[in-house]
Amino acid sequence: MRVQDGTLRELGQTFVQWRQWASWECAAVARSARRALTGSGPERDTAVQALKAAAAALIAWALAGWWWNAPMAMLAPWTALFLVQSTVYRSLKSALQQFLVVVVGTLLAAGAGALTGNTMSAMLIALPVTMLFGSYARFGTQGLNAPTAALFVLVYGTYSGFDILHRFLETLLGAAIGLAVNALVLPPVHSRSVRHLRGRLPEESAALLHTVADGLDEGDMGQEDAEAWHDRARRLTDRVTDLRTARRWSEESYRFNPGHRLRRSAPLPPAADWDYTWDRITNHLEAITRTLAETAVNRSGEAALPGPAPRIVAELLRAAGDVCGLDDTLEGSDSTGKDADEEAARRTRDRREALRRAYAAETELTSVFRERGDALQDALAAVTADTIRLLGDLSTVAGRDPEDGTDEEAGARHGDNAEAGGAGARE
């Protein structure tokens, strides 16, 4: 009796879990459908591509099956359905791959069938060969179409030259329709992720620098706090990797795409030069937070950064965070004309002022470093060298100030500080 009660209880728990899962899935599907209907985004892109694939298959069937009345009309919609890919370039590449593997699979199956005169014997010959041929890495996922085409030939038992020619023509028809629909009907352009990540990276970098500065200012930086900062910095480097991937995806979506210029919702993505600078900046942030995590508290329990160093580093990192937060990401701004120029000029002035404050703090930090001669000098030297490198790349973000020459002076200070930091690190 107890065993039966336990089984019923387990079944009840399983039912509740499945009901919760079904509820979550239905809610997620409803949210995705709502996003697809109310605004642009990945959900709408997915829905558009799915409807385009269905439309391409219907057009291919109408031409091959209804109008042409081809003997193997199914091949046309089948090919068109799978060639509405996420980019026009990928559709073209898949069309070439699919046609090649279909030709090879069909010819091998026809040859095996003509040679043996028996479907089972022909499968024993054709399927292993077509599976090995389709597994060639250059064919990608289209390689499975080689044994599929061989199966079509052998199951239907059509080996004549007329039937084989029809298979090739119907496959070409489906490929042409799939390519045309994907390239001419709302051609897919994937630049939204690049702009999104390009905006998020400076914002998250600024938030991290301000958080670290606040923690140093409060004077209660512990090992857990420093490790949490380092973990956030590592995730920033992952953002840069995501940005590179998104940029490659965006560049691919513009290749062989004849209609992307007609789409006002898909402007050109930002230039790639910006990525290299921020790759270095995020690496510097990871190095700074790693140094803080490694030297948060030394063996004697004293603060790792001596004297006024925590306050100075906090000022430096807060100013550096201001520079990051003011990075020029006005591509999506609604400002136009004179207002946009004034906004850009204001942001430039604010960035350069923040950079001046950061360099002033860096000069003060270097002075503290030169005055120290105890065991705490190693930690201070590491932080000093890391912040020097960070400010060097932030100068690229903030630009030069030709009016007062302050940036040139900052650059000179940067060279002196780098020499001092390097000397401290060697000592």
Short mmCIF file of C-alpha atoms in Angstrom, two decimals:
data_model
loop_
_atom_site.label_atom_id
_atom_site.label_comp_id
_atom_site.label_asym_id
_atom_site.label_seq_id
_atom_site.Cartn_x
_atom_site.Cartn_y
_atom_site.Cartn_z
CA MET A 1 0.00 0.00 0.00
CA ARG A 2 2.85 2.36 0.87
CA VAL A 3 4.55 1.60 -2.45
CA GLN A 4 1.37 2.47 -4.30
CA ASP A 5 0.98 5.73 -2.35
CA GLY A 6 4.59 6.66 -3.14
CA THR A 7 4.09 5.93 -6.82
CA LEU A 8 0.93 8.05 -6.92
CA ARG A 9 2.75 10.87 -5.15
CA GLU A 10 5.62 10.75 -7.66
CA LEU A 11 3.13 10.74 -10.54
CA GLY A 12 1.40 13.74 -9.02
CA GLN A 13 4.68 15.62 -8.68
CA THR A 14 5.62 14.74 -12.25
CA PHE A 15 2.26 15.99 -13.48
CA VAL A 16 2.70 19.27 -11.60
CA GLN A 17 6.19 19.72 -13.08
CA TRP A 18 4.96 19.04 -16.59
CA ARG A 19 2.08 21.44 -16.10
CA GLN A 20 4.48 24.16 -14.91
CA TRP A 21 6.75 23.49 -17.88
CA ALA A 22 3.80 23.69 -20.30
CA SER A 23 2.67 26.94 -18.66
CA TRP A 24 6.16 28.47 -18.99
CA GLU A 25 6.46 27.37 -22.60
CA CYS A 26 3.05 28.78 -23.51
CA ALA A 27 3.92 32.06 -21.79
CA ALA A 28 7.25 32.22 -23.66
CA VAL A 29 5.56 31.53 -27.00
CA ALA A 30 2.97 34.22 -26.25
CA ARG A 31 5.70 36.74 -25.41
CA SER A 32 7.59 35.93 -28.60
CA ALA A 33 4.42 36.26 -30.69
CA ARG A 34 3.62 39.60 -29.05
CA ARG A 35 7.14 40.92 -29.73
CA ALA A 36 6.93 39.78 -33.35
CA LEU A 37 3.66 41.66 -33.81
CA THR A 38 4.52 44.84 -31.91
CA GLY A 39 8.09 45.70 -32.89
CA SER A 40 11.24 44.83 -34.80
CA GLY A 41 13.60 42.29 -33.31
CA PRO A 42 14.81 38.69 -33.61
CA GLU A 43 11.28 37.34 -33.11
CA ARG A 44 9.95 39.30 -36.07
CA ASP A 45 12.97 38.35 -38.18
CA THR A 46 12.34 34.67 -37.44
CA ALA A 47 8.64 34.98 -38.31
CA VAL A 48 9.40 36.77 -41.57
CA GLN A 49 11.93 34.13 -42.64
CA ALA A 50 9.51 31.31 -41.79
CA LEU A 51 6.71 32.89 -43.83
CA LYS A 52 9.10 33.51 -46.72
CA ALA A 53 10.16 29.85 -46.70
CA ALA A 54 6.53 28.74 -46.77
CA ALA A 55 5.75 31.15 -49.61
CA ALA A 56 8.77 29.94 -51.61
CA ALA A 57 7.63 26.31 -51.24
CA LEU A 58 4.09 27.20 -52.35
CA ILE A 59 5.35 29.07 -55.41
CA ALA A 60 7.66 26.19 -56.34
CA TRP A 61 4.82 23.67 -56.05
CA ALA A 62 2.48 25.88 -58.07
CA LEU A 63 5.01 26.02 -60.91
CA ALA A 64 6.36 22.45 -60.79
CA GLY A 65 3.33 20.48 -59.64
CA TRP A 66 0.28 22.44 -60.73
CA TRP A 67 1.43 24.27 -63.88
CA TRP A 68 4.28 22.08 -65.18
CA ASN A 69 2.89 18.80 -63.80
CA ALA A 70 6.43 17.46 -63.38
CA PRO A 71 6.88 13.78 -62.49
CA MET A 72 8.90 14.59 -59.34
CA ALA A 73 7.38 17.97 -58.52
CA MET A 74 7.99 17.48 -54.78
CA LEU A 75 11.70 18.24 -55.26
CA ALA A 76 11.03 21.86 -56.22
CA PRO A 77 9.15 22.95 -53.03
CA TRP A 78 11.42 20.74 -50.91
CA THR A 79 14.50 22.54 -52.24
CA ALA A 80 12.92 26.02 -52.06
CA LEU A 81 11.82 25.46 -48.46
CA PHE A 82 15.34 24.84 -47.17
CA LEU A 83 17.08 27.51 -49.23
CA VAL A 84 15.40 30.49 -47.54
CA GLN A 85 18.36 30.85 -45.19
CA SER A 86 19.23 33.52 -42.66
CA THR A 87 21.36 35.42 -45.23
CA VAL A 88 21.33 35.69 -49.01
CA TYR A 89 24.96 34.57 -49.14
CA ARG A 90 24.10 31.46 -47.13
CA SER A 91 21.16 30.75 -49.45
CA LEU A 92 23.44 30.93 -52.48
CA LYS A 93 26.08 28.76 -50.84
CA SER A 94 23.47 26.20 -49.74
CA ALA A 95 21.95 26.15 -53.23
CA LEU A 96 25.30 25.24 -54.80
CA GLN A 97 26.01 22.62 -52.13
CA GLN A 98 22.56 21.09 -52.38
CA PHE A 99 22.54 20.89 -56.16
CA LEU A 100 25.95 19.22 -56.17
CA VAL A 101 25.06 16.60 -53.57
CA VAL A 102 21.68 15.92 -55.20
CA VAL A 103 23.37 15.37 -58.57
CA VAL A 104 25.95 13.00 -57.08
CA GLY A 105 23.40 11.14 -54.96
CA THR A 106 21.01 10.74 -57.89
CA LEU A 107 23.69 9.52 -60.30
CA LEU A 108 25.12 7.02 -57.79
CA ALA A 109 21.67 5.64 -57.00
CA ALA A 110 20.72 5.43 -60.67
CA GLY A 111 23.98 3.65 -61.47
CA ALA A 112 23.55 1.20 -58.60
CA GLY A 113 19.96 0.53 -59.58
CA ALA A 114 20.80 -0.03 -63.24
CA LEU A 115 23.72 -2.27 -62.25
CA THR A 116 21.88 -4.54 -59.81
CA GLY A 117 18.26 -4.30 -60.95
CA ASN A 118 17.22 -4.75 -57.32
CA THR A 119 16.26 -2.00 -54.89
CA MET A 120 17.78 -3.67 -51.81
CA SER A 121 21.06 -4.42 -53.53
CA ALA A 122 21.23 -0.92 -54.96
CA MET A 123 20.73 0.54 -51.47
CA LEU A 124 23.57 -1.60 -50.12
CA ILE A 125 25.85 -0.04 -52.73
CA ALA A 126 24.57 3.55 -52.93
CA LEU A 127 23.73 4.51 -49.33
CA PRO A 128 27.18 3.91 -47.73
CA VAL A 129 28.89 5.78 -50.55
CA THR A 130 26.47 8.73 -50.48
CA MET A 131 26.67 8.94 -46.67
CA LEU A 132 30.46 9.14 -46.83
CA PHE A 133 30.28 11.68 -49.64
CA GLY A 134 27.74 13.80 -47.76
CA SER A 135 29.86 13.83 -44.61
CA TYR A 136 32.51 15.95 -46.35
CA ALA A 137 32.81 19.09 -44.22
CA ARG A 138 32.58 21.47 -47.19
CA PHE A 139 28.96 20.45 -47.75
CA GLY A 140 27.85 21.33 -44.22
CA THR A 141 24.29 20.35 -43.37
CA GLN A 142 23.46 19.98 -47.07
CA GLY A 143 25.54 16.79 -47.18
CA LEU A 144 22.58 14.75 -45.90
CA ASN A 145 20.76 15.52 -49.14
CA ALA A 146 23.06 13.08 -51.01
CA PRO A 147 21.68 9.91 -49.35
CA THR A 148 18.20 11.48 -49.32
CA ALA A 149 18.32 11.98 -53.09
CA ALA A 150 19.58 8.41 -53.50
CA LEU A 151 16.66 7.11 -51.45
CA PHE A 152 14.18 9.06 -53.59
CA VAL A 153 15.59 7.50 -56.72
CA LEU A 154 15.70 3.95 -55.38
CA VAL A 155 12.33 3.94 -53.62
CA TYR A 156 10.50 5.33 -56.64
CA GLY A 157 12.50 3.09 -58.99
CA THR A 158 13.01 5.78 -61.64
CA TYR A 159 16.41 5.30 -63.27
CA SER A 160 15.84 6.54 -66.83
CA GLY A 161 17.71 9.48 -68.24
CA PHE A 162 14.44 11.41 -68.63
CA ASP A 163 13.57 10.98 -64.94
CA ILE A 164 17.04 11.96 -63.80
CA LEU A 165 16.95 15.09 -65.97
CA HIS A 166 13.59 16.02 -64.46
CA ARG A 167 15.02 15.66 -60.95
CA PHE A 168 17.84 18.06 -61.79
CA LEU A 169 15.50 20.59 -63.42
CA GLU A 170 13.05 20.51 -60.51
CA THR A 171 15.87 20.93 -58.01
CA LEU A 172 17.19 23.92 -59.98
CA LEU A 173 13.70 25.42 -60.13
CA GLY A 174 13.26 25.14 -56.36
CA ALA A 175 16.72 26.59 -55.73
CA ALA A 176 16.05 29.55 -58.02
CA ILE A 177 12.72 30.29 -56.34
CA GLY A 178 14.18 30.02 -52.83
CA LEU A 179 17.06 32.34 -53.72
CA ALA A 180 14.78 34.87 -55.42
CA VAL A 181 12.33 35.01 -52.52
CA ASN A 182 15.08 35.41 -49.92
CA ALA A 183 16.97 38.07 -51.89
CA LEU A 184 14.05 40.17 -53.15
CA VAL A 185 11.39 39.90 -50.43
CA LEU A 186 12.56 41.71 -47.28
CA PRO A 187 16.17 40.52 -47.69
CA PRO A 188 17.62 39.66 -44.28
CA VAL A 189 20.15 42.16 -42.90
CA HIS A 190 21.63 41.46 -39.45
CA SER A 191 23.12 44.70 -38.16
CA ARG A 192 20.88 45.16 -35.12
CA SER A 193 23.05 42.99 -32.86
CA VAL A 194 26.17 44.98 -33.75
CA ARG A 195 24.55 48.28 -32.80
CA HIS A 196 23.07 46.78 -29.64
CA LEU A 197 26.38 45.34 -28.42
CA ARG A 198 28.24 48.49 -29.45
CA GLY A 199 25.97 50.49 -27.15
CA ARG A 200 26.01 48.01 -24.27
CA LEU A 201 29.79 47.62 -24.07
CA PRO A 202 30.61 51.26 -23.07
CA GLU A 203 27.62 51.35 -20.71
CA GLU A 204 28.62 48.17 -18.89
CA SER A 205 32.28 49.22 -18.78
CA ALA A 206 31.30 52.57 -17.24
CA ALA A 207 29.04 50.84 -14.70
CA LEU A 208 31.85 48.48 -13.67
CA LEU A 209 34.39 51.30 -13.28
CA HIS A 210 31.96 53.34 -11.18
CA THR A 211 31.19 50.32 -9.00
CA VAL A 212 34.88 49.66 -8.38
CA ALA A 213 35.46 53.36 -7.63
CA ASP A 214 32.60 53.40 -5.12
CA GLY A 215 33.96 50.29 -3.43
CA LEU A 216 37.44 51.80 -3.11
CA ASP A 217 36.02 55.09 -1.85
CA GLU A 218 34.05 53.37 0.89
CA GLY A 219 37.23 51.64 2.09
CA ASP A 220 35.60 48.26 2.65
CA MET A 221 36.89 46.41 -0.42
CA GLY A 222 37.02 42.73 0.45
CA GLN A 223 38.09 39.65 -1.42
CA GLU A 224 34.53 38.78 -2.45
CA ASP A 225 33.89 42.27 -3.83
CA ALA A 226 37.12 42.25 -5.83
CA GLU A 227 36.39 38.80 -7.24
CA ALA A 228 32.89 39.90 -8.23
CA TRP A 229 34.40 42.89 -10.07
CA HIS A 230 36.83 40.60 -11.86
CA ASP A 231 34.00 38.29 -12.89
CA ARG A 232 32.11 41.26 -14.40
CA ALA A 233 35.27 42.32 -16.25
CA ARG A 234 35.66 38.83 -17.72
CA ARG A 235 32.08 39.01 -18.98
CA LEU A 236 32.96 42.29 -20.71
CA THR A 237 35.64 40.49 -22.72
CA ASP A 238 32.94 37.97 -23.67
CA ARG A 239 30.87 40.91 -24.94
CA VAL A 240 33.71 41.81 -27.29
CA THR A 241 33.73 38.23 -28.58
CA ASP A 242 29.97 38.43 -29.12
CA LEU A 243 30.48 41.71 -30.96
CA ARG A 244 33.01 40.12 -33.32
CA THR A 245 30.60 37.26 -34.02
CA ALA A 246 27.72 39.67 -34.63
CA ARG A 247 29.87 41.76 -36.96
CA ARG A 248 30.84 38.72 -39.03
CA TRP A 249 27.16 37.77 -39.21
CA SER A 250 26.26 41.32 -40.26
CA GLU A 251 28.96 41.43 -42.95
CA GLU A 252 27.75 38.10 -44.32
CA SER A 253 24.18 39.39 -44.53
CA TYR A 254 25.33 42.17 -46.89
CA ARG A 255 27.13 39.82 -49.29
CA PHE A 256 25.24 39.21 -52.55
CA ASN A 257 22.25 41.01 -51.03
CA PRO A 258 20.67 43.11 -53.81
CA GLY A 259 17.89 44.59 -51.70
CA HIS A 260 19.48 45.73 -48.44
CA ARG A 261 19.67 49.35 -49.61
CA LEU A 262 15.88 49.42 -49.89
CA ARG A 263 15.40 48.69 -46.20
CA ARG A 264 15.39 51.82 -44.08
CA SER A 265 15.20 49.73 -40.90
CA ALA A 266 18.64 48.23 -41.49
CA PRO A 267 21.34 50.95 -41.62
CA LEU A 268 24.98 50.08 -42.07
CA PRO A 269 26.65 48.79 -38.88
CA PRO A 270 29.31 50.93 -37.16
CA ALA A 271 32.92 50.70 -38.35
CA ALA A 272 35.06 47.82 -37.08
CA ASP A 273 37.95 50.06 -35.92
CA TRP A 274 35.99 50.79 -32.75
CA ASP A 275 36.07 47.10 -31.80
CA TYR A 276 39.85 46.88 -31.56
CA THR A 277 40.11 49.78 -29.13
CA TRP A 278 37.42 48.37 -26.87
CA ASP A 279 38.99 44.94 -27.02
CA ARG A 280 42.09 46.44 -25.41
CA ILE A 281 40.03 48.50 -22.93
CA THR A 282 38.14 45.45 -21.66
CA ASN A 283 41.43 43.56 -21.33
CA HIS A 284 42.79 46.43 -19.22
CA LEU A 285 39.68 46.34 -17.03
CA GLU A 286 40.15 42.62 -16.55
CA ALA A 287 43.80 43.18 -15.60
CA ILE A 288 42.93 45.95 -13.10
CA THR A 289 40.21 43.93 -11.39
CA ARG A 290 42.44 40.84 -11.34
CA THR A 291 45.15 42.85 -9.60
CA LEU A 292 42.63 44.13 -7.05
CA ALA A 293 41.30 40.61 -6.49
CA GLU A 294 44.80 39.20 -5.99
CA THR A 295 45.91 41.95 -3.61
CA ALA A 296 42.66 42.84 -1.83
CA VAL A 297 44.12 41.91 1.57
CA ASN A 298 47.73 40.93 2.22
CA ARG A 299 48.94 38.35 4.72
CA SER A 300 49.08 40.78 7.64
CA GLY A 301 45.45 41.81 7.10
CA GLU A 302 46.33 45.36 6.04
CA ALA A 303 44.88 47.05 2.98
CA ALA A 304 46.81 46.07 -0.14
CA LEU A 305 46.91 49.62 -1.54
CA PRO A 306 48.82 51.95 0.80
CA GLY A 307 47.91 55.35 2.17
CA PRO A 308 45.92 57.59 -0.18
CA ALA A 309 46.19 55.16 -3.10
CA PRO A 310 42.61 53.74 -2.82
CA ARG A 311 41.13 57.26 -2.96
CA ILE A 312 43.30 58.22 -5.94
CA VAL A 313 42.56 55.00 -7.83
CA ALA A 314 38.85 55.56 -7.14
CA GLU A 315 39.03 59.05 -8.64
CA LEU A 316 40.92 57.74 -11.65
CA LEU A 317 38.51 54.87 -12.30
CA ARG A 318 35.45 57.08 -11.82
CA ALA A 319 36.77 59.55 -14.39
CA ALA A 320 37.65 56.65 -16.71
CA GLY A 321 34.08 55.38 -16.30
CA ASP A 322 32.79 58.81 -17.32
CA VAL A 323 34.88 58.60 -20.49
CA CYS A 324 33.44 55.17 -21.26
CA GLY A 325 29.88 56.27 -20.58
CA LEU A 326 30.27 59.24 -22.90
CA ASP A 327 31.54 57.20 -25.82
CA ASP A 328 30.00 58.45 -29.05
CA THR A 329 27.09 56.10 -29.80
CA LEU A 330 24.76 58.53 -31.56
CA GLU A 331 23.87 56.30 -34.51
CA GLY A 332 20.44 55.64 -33.05
CA SER A 333 19.86 59.18 -31.78
CA ASP A 334 16.77 61.08 -32.83
CA SER A 335 18.70 64.36 -32.98
CA THR A 336 19.31 65.78 -36.44
CA GLY A 337 21.07 68.74 -37.97
CA LYS A 338 22.22 71.43 -35.57
CA ASP A 339 20.93 69.62 -32.47
CA ALA A 340 22.95 66.52 -33.34
CA ASP A 341 26.10 68.62 -33.87
CA GLU A 342 25.63 70.39 -30.54
CA GLU A 343 25.05 67.09 -28.75
CA ALA A 344 28.17 65.57 -30.30
CA ALA A 345 30.25 68.63 -29.35
CA ARG A 346 28.98 68.51 -25.77
CA ARG A 347 29.80 64.84 -25.43
CA THR A 348 33.28 65.45 -26.85
CA ARG A 349 33.94 68.22 -24.31
CA ASP A 350 32.70 66.06 -21.45
CA ARG A 351 34.82 63.11 -22.54
CA ARG A 352 37.97 65.19 -22.71
CA GLU A 353 37.26 66.81 -19.34
CA ALA A 354 36.81 63.36 -17.79
CA LEU A 355 40.06 62.23 -19.40
CA ARG A 356 41.86 65.26 -17.94
CA ARG A 357 40.61 64.33 -14.49
CA ALA A 358 41.75 60.75 -15.00
CA TYR A 359 45.25 61.84 -16.01
CA ALA A 360 45.45 64.17 -13.02
CA ALA A 361 44.63 61.26 -10.74
CA GLU A 362 47.18 59.12 -12.61
CA THR A 363 49.90 61.73 -11.97
CA GLU A 364 49.05 61.74 -8.27
CA LEU A 365 49.04 57.94 -8.16
CA THR A 366 52.48 57.81 -9.79
CA SER A 367 53.81 60.23 -7.17
CA VAL A 368 52.54 57.97 -4.40
CA PHE A 369 54.13 54.99 -6.12
CA ARG A 370 57.52 56.70 -6.31
CA GLU A 371 57.38 57.60 -2.62
CA ARG A 372 56.74 54.05 -1.48
CA GLY A 373 59.58 51.64 -0.79
CA ASP A 374 57.98 48.90 1.26
CA ALA A 375 56.50 45.51 0.43
CA LEU A 376 53.24 47.07 -0.72
CA GLN A 377 54.99 48.60 -3.72
CA ASP A 378 54.35 45.55 -5.92
CA ALA A 379 50.56 45.85 -5.69
CA LEU A 380 50.70 49.60 -6.25
CA ALA A 381 53.05 49.16 -9.23
CA ALA A 382 50.69 46.66 -10.84
CA VAL A 383 47.64 48.92 -10.41
CA THR A 384 49.61 51.92 -11.68
CA ALA A 385 50.80 50.09 -14.79
CA ASP A 386 47.30 48.72 -15.53
CA THR A 387 45.65 52.13 -15.23
CA ILE A 388 48.31 53.72 -17.43
CA ARG A 389 47.48 51.27 -20.20
CA LEU A 390 43.76 51.86 -19.71
CA LEU A 391 44.13 55.64 -20.04
CA GLY A 392 46.25 55.23 -23.14
CA ASP A 393 43.37 53.53 -24.96
CA LEU A 394 40.73 55.80 -23.44
CA SER A 395 42.63 58.69 -25.03
CA THR A 396 41.70 57.15 -28.37
CA VAL A 397 38.04 57.11 -27.32
CA ALA A 398 38.12 60.71 -26.08
CA GLY A 399 40.13 62.08 -29.01
CA ARG A 400 42.62 64.94 -29.08
CA ASP A 401 41.98 68.53 -28.02
CA PRO A 402 43.68 70.79 -30.56
CA GLU A 403 42.62 74.03 -28.82
CA ASP A 404 44.50 73.88 -25.54
CA GLY A 405 47.00 71.08 -26.10
CA THR A 406 45.89 69.36 -22.93
CA ASP A 407 45.79 66.00 -24.57
CA GLU A 408 49.38 66.37 -25.72
CA GLU A 409 50.41 67.15 -22.17
CA ALA A 410 48.41 64.16 -20.99
CA GLY A 411 50.20 62.03 -23.56
CA ALA A 412 53.55 63.21 -22.21
CA ARG A 413 52.44 62.36 -18.69
CA HIS A 414 51.34 58.99 -19.98
CA GLY A 415 54.86 58.31 -21.29
CA ASP A 416 56.48 59.35 -18.00
CA ASN A 417 54.04 57.30 -15.97
CA ALA A 418 54.50 54.27 -18.17
CA GLU A 419 58.24 54.45 -17.60
CA ALA A 420 57.74 54.73 -13.85
CA GLY A 421 55.21 51.89 -13.80
CA GLY A 422 57.50 49.67 -15.81
CA ALA A 423 60.41 50.42 -13.53
CA GLY A 424 58.32 49.60 -10.47
CA ALA A 425 57.19 46.35 -12.00
CA ARG A 426 60.80 45.38 -12.76
CA GLU A 427 61.86 46.20 -9.21
#
